[in-house]
Short mmCIF file of C-alpha atoms in Angstrom, two decimals:
data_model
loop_
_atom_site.label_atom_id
_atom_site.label_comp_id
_atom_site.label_asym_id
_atom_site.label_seq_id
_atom_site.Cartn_x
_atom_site.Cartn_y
_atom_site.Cartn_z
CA UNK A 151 18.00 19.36 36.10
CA UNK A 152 14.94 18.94 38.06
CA UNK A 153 14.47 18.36 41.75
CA UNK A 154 10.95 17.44 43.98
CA UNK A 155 10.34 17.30 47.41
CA UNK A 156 6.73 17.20 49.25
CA UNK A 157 5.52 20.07 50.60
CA UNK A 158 4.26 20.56 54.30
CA UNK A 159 1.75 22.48 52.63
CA UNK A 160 -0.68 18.99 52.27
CA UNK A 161 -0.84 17.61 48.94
CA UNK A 162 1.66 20.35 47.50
CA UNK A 163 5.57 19.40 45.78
CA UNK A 164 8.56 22.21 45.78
CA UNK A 165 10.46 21.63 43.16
CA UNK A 166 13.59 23.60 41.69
CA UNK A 167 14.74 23.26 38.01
CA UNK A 168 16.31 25.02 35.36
CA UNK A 169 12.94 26.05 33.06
CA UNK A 170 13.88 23.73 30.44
CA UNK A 171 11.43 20.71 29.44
CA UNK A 172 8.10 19.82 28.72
CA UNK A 173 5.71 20.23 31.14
CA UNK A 174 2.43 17.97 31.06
CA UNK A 175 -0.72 19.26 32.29
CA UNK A 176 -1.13 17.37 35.63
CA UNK A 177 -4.83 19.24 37.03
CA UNK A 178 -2.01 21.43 39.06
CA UNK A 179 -1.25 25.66 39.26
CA UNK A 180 2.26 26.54 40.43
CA UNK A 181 3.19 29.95 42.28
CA UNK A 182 6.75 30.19 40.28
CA UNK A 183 10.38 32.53 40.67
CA UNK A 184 12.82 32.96 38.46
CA UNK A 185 15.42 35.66 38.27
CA UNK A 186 13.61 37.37 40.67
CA UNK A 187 10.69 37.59 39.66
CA UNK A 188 7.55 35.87 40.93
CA UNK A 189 4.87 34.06 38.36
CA UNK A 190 2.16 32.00 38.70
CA UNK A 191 1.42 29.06 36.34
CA UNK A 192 -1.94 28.42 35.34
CA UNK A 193 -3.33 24.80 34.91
CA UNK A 194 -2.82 23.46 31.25
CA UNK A 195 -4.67 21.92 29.25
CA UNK A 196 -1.98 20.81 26.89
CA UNK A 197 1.84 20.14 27.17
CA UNK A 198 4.29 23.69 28.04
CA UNK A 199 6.94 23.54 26.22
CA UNK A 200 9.82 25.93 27.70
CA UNK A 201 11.84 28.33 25.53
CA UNK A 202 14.45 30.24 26.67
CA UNK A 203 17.80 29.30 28.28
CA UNK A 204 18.23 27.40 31.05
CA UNK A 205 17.71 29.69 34.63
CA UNK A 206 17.20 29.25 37.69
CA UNK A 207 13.20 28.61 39.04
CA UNK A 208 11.95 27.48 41.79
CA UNK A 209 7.94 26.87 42.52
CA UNK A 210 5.14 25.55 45.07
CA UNK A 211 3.08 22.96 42.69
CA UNK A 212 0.04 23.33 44.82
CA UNK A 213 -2.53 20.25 45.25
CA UNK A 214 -5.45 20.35 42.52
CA UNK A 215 -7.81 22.45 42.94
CA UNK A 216 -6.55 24.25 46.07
CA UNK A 217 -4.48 26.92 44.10
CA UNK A 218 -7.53 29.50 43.47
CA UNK A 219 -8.65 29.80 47.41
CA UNK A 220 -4.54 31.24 47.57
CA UNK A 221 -4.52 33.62 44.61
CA UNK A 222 -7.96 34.76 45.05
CA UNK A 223 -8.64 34.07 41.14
CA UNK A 224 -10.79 31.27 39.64
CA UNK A 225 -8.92 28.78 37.24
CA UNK A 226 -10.20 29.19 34.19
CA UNK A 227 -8.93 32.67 34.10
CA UNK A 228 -5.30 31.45 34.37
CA UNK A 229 -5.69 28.49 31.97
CA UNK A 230 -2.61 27.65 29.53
CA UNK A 231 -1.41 31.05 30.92
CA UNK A 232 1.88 32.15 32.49
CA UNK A 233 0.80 35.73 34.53
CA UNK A 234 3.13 37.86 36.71
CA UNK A 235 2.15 37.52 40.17
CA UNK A 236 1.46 41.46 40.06
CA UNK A 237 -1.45 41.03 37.77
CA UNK A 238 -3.06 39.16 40.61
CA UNK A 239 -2.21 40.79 43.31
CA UNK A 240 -1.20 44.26 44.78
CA UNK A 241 2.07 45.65 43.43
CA UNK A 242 3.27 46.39 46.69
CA UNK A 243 2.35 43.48 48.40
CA UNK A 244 4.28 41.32 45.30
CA UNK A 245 7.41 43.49 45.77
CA UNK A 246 7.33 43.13 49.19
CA UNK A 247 7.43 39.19 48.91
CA UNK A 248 9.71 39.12 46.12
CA UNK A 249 12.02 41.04 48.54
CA UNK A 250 11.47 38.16 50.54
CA UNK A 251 12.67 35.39 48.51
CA UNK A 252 15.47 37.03 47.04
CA UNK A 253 16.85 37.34 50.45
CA UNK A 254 16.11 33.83 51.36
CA UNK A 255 18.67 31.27 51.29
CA UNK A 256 16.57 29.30 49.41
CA UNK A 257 14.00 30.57 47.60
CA UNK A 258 11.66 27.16 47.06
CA UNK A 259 11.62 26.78 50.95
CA UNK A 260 10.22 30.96 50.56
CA UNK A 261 7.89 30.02 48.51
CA UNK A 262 6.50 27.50 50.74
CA UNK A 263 6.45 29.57 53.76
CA UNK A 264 4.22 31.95 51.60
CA UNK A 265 2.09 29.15 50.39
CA UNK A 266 2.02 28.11 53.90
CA UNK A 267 0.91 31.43 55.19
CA UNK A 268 -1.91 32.34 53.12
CA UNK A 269 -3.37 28.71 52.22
CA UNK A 270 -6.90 28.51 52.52
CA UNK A 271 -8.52 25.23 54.11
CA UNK A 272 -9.24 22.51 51.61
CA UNK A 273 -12.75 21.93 50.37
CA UNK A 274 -13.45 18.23 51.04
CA UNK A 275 -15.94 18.39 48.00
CA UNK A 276 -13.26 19.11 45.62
CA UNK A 277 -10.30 16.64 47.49
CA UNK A 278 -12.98 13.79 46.88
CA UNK A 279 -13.75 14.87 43.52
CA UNK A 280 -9.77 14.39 42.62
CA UNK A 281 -9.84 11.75 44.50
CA UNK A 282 -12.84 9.32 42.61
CA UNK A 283 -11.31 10.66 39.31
CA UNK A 284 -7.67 9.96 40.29
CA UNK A 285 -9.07 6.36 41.08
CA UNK A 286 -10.90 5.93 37.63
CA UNK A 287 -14.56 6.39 38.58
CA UNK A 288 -16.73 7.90 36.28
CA UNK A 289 -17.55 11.36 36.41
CA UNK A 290 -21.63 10.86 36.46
CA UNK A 291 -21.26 8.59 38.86
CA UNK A 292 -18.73 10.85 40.98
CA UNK A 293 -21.00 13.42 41.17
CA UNK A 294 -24.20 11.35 42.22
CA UNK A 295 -22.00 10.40 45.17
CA UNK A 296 -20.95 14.02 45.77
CA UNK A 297 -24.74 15.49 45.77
CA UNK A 298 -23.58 17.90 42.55
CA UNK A 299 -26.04 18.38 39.41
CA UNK A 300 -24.17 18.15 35.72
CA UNK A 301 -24.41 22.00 35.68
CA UNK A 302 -22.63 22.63 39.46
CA UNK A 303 -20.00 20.30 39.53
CA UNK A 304 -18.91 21.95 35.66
CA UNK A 305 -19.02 25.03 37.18
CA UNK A 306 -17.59 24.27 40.34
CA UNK A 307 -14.11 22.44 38.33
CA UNK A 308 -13.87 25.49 36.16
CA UNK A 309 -13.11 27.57 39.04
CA UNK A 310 -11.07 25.13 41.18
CA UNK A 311 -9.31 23.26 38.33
CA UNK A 312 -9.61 25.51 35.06
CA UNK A 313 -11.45 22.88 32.75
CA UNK A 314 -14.50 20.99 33.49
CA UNK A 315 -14.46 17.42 35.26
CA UNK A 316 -14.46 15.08 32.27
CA UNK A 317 -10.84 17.13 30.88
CA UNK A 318 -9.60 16.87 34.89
CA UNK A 319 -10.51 13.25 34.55
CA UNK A 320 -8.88 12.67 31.19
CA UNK A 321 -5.57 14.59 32.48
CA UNK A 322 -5.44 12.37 35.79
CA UNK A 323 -6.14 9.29 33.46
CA UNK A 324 -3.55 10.33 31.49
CA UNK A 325 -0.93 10.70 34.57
CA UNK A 326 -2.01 7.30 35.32
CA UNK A 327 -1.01 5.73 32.26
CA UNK A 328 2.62 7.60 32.42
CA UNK A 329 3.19 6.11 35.99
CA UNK A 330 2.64 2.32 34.62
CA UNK A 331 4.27 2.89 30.83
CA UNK A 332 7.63 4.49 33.04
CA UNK A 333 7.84 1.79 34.95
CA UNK A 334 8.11 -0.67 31.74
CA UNK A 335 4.49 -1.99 31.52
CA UNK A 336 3.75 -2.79 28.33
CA UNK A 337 1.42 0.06 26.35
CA UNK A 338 -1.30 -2.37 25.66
CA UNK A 339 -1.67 -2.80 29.59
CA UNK A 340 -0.75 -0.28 30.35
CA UNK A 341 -3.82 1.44 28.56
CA UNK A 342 -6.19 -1.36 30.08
CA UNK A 343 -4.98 -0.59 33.86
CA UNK A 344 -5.54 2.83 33.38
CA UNK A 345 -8.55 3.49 31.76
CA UNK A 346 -8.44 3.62 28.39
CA UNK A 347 -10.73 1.81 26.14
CA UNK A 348 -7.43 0.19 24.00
CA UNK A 349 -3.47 0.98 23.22
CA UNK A 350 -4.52 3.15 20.04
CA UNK A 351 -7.01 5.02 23.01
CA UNK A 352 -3.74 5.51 24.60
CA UNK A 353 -1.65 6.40 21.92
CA UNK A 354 -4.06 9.60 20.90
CA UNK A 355 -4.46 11.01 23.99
CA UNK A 356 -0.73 10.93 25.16
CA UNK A 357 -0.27 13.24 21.33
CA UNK A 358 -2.92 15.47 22.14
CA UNK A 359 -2.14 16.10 25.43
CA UNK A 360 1.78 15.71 25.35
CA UNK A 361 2.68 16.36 21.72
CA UNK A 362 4.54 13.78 21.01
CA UNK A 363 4.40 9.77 21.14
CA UNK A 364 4.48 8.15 24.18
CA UNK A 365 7.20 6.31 23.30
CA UNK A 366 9.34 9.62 22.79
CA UNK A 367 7.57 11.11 25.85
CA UNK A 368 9.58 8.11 28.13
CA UNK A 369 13.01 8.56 25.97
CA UNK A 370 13.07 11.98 27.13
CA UNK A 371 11.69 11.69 30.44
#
């Protein structure tokens, strides 16, 4: 079971869930607990699959881009990586906060309060950046309106978002398509309304960056 609410952290979700699932990469970095312990997800570049059984997790899916200015770590360190919040940040300080949410009644509405706490201000570059790419503009072309060279804004995405913009563009396109297919558009427009040059377009992307079919990928969802 999985469970979403938005954040009053801007842009950010708290969700609960028992670990189970697939999770699609989505541009996103979550601070994470579970079982008491507290994890940060990094952003992925291809679908998570969860092993395990079910427990008990809780996390702060913070806005893209905005998660490195909190940990104090670029992205692309922490891509397709699940790290213990201790190999980020001082042992003490971590037990000290895990101390925290165990004691909380609940422990997503912790989580926030941290977020809350320690969030830095958002960089309007990067917001706008999601933003143009979110919408479907081309990256080139996002950039010229930013001010950025090829060379900045690649190096600028790979320490707010983990990847550089044209993956960041590809995953958002991607999100897109899943919004439109879930609520029963047809795949061929579905691919058309989103961005994609065709259905077959459509059809590799969702199994490179899902795993499986898109078809399948809405059965289970």
């Amino acid at each position: 079971m999985y469970t979403e609410r938005a954040s009053r952290l801007a842009g950010a979700v708290i969700w609960t869930g028992d670990g189970t699932g697939r999770v699609l990469p989505d541009g996103c970095m979550d601070l994470l607990w579970n079982e008491g312990r507290l994890l940060v997800a990094g952003p992925d570049t291809r679908a998570h699959v969860a092993g395990g059984a079910p427990s008990t997790w809780a996390g702060v899916r913070f806005y893209p881009g905005t998660a490195p200015a909190f940990l104090g770590v670029p992205a692309h360190e922490l891509r397709d990586r699940r790290v213990e919040l201790a190999d980020l940040w001082p042992a003490p300080e971590v037990r000290r906060l895990r101390s925290r949410v165990e004691k909380a009644l609940d422990p997503a509405t912790a989580l926030e309060e941290i977020a809350l706490e320690r969030a830095a201000p958002a960089d309007p570059v990067l917001n706008a950046l999601v933003t143009a790419l979110d919408a479907g503009r081309p990256v080139a072309m996002t950039a010229d309106e930013l001010g950025l060279g090829a060379r900045q804004l690649h190096r600028r995405s790979l320490a707010a978002f983990g990847y550089g913009p044209k993956t960041l563009a590809r995953i958002l396109r991607l999100r897109r398509a899943l919004v439109l297919a879930g609520a029963g558009v047809p795949f061929a427009e579905t691919a058309v309304r989103s961005g994609f040059a065709d259905q077959a377009h459509l059809a590799r992307d969702v199994k490179e960056l899902a795993g499986v079919p898109l078809g399948r990928l809405l059965a289970v969802g």
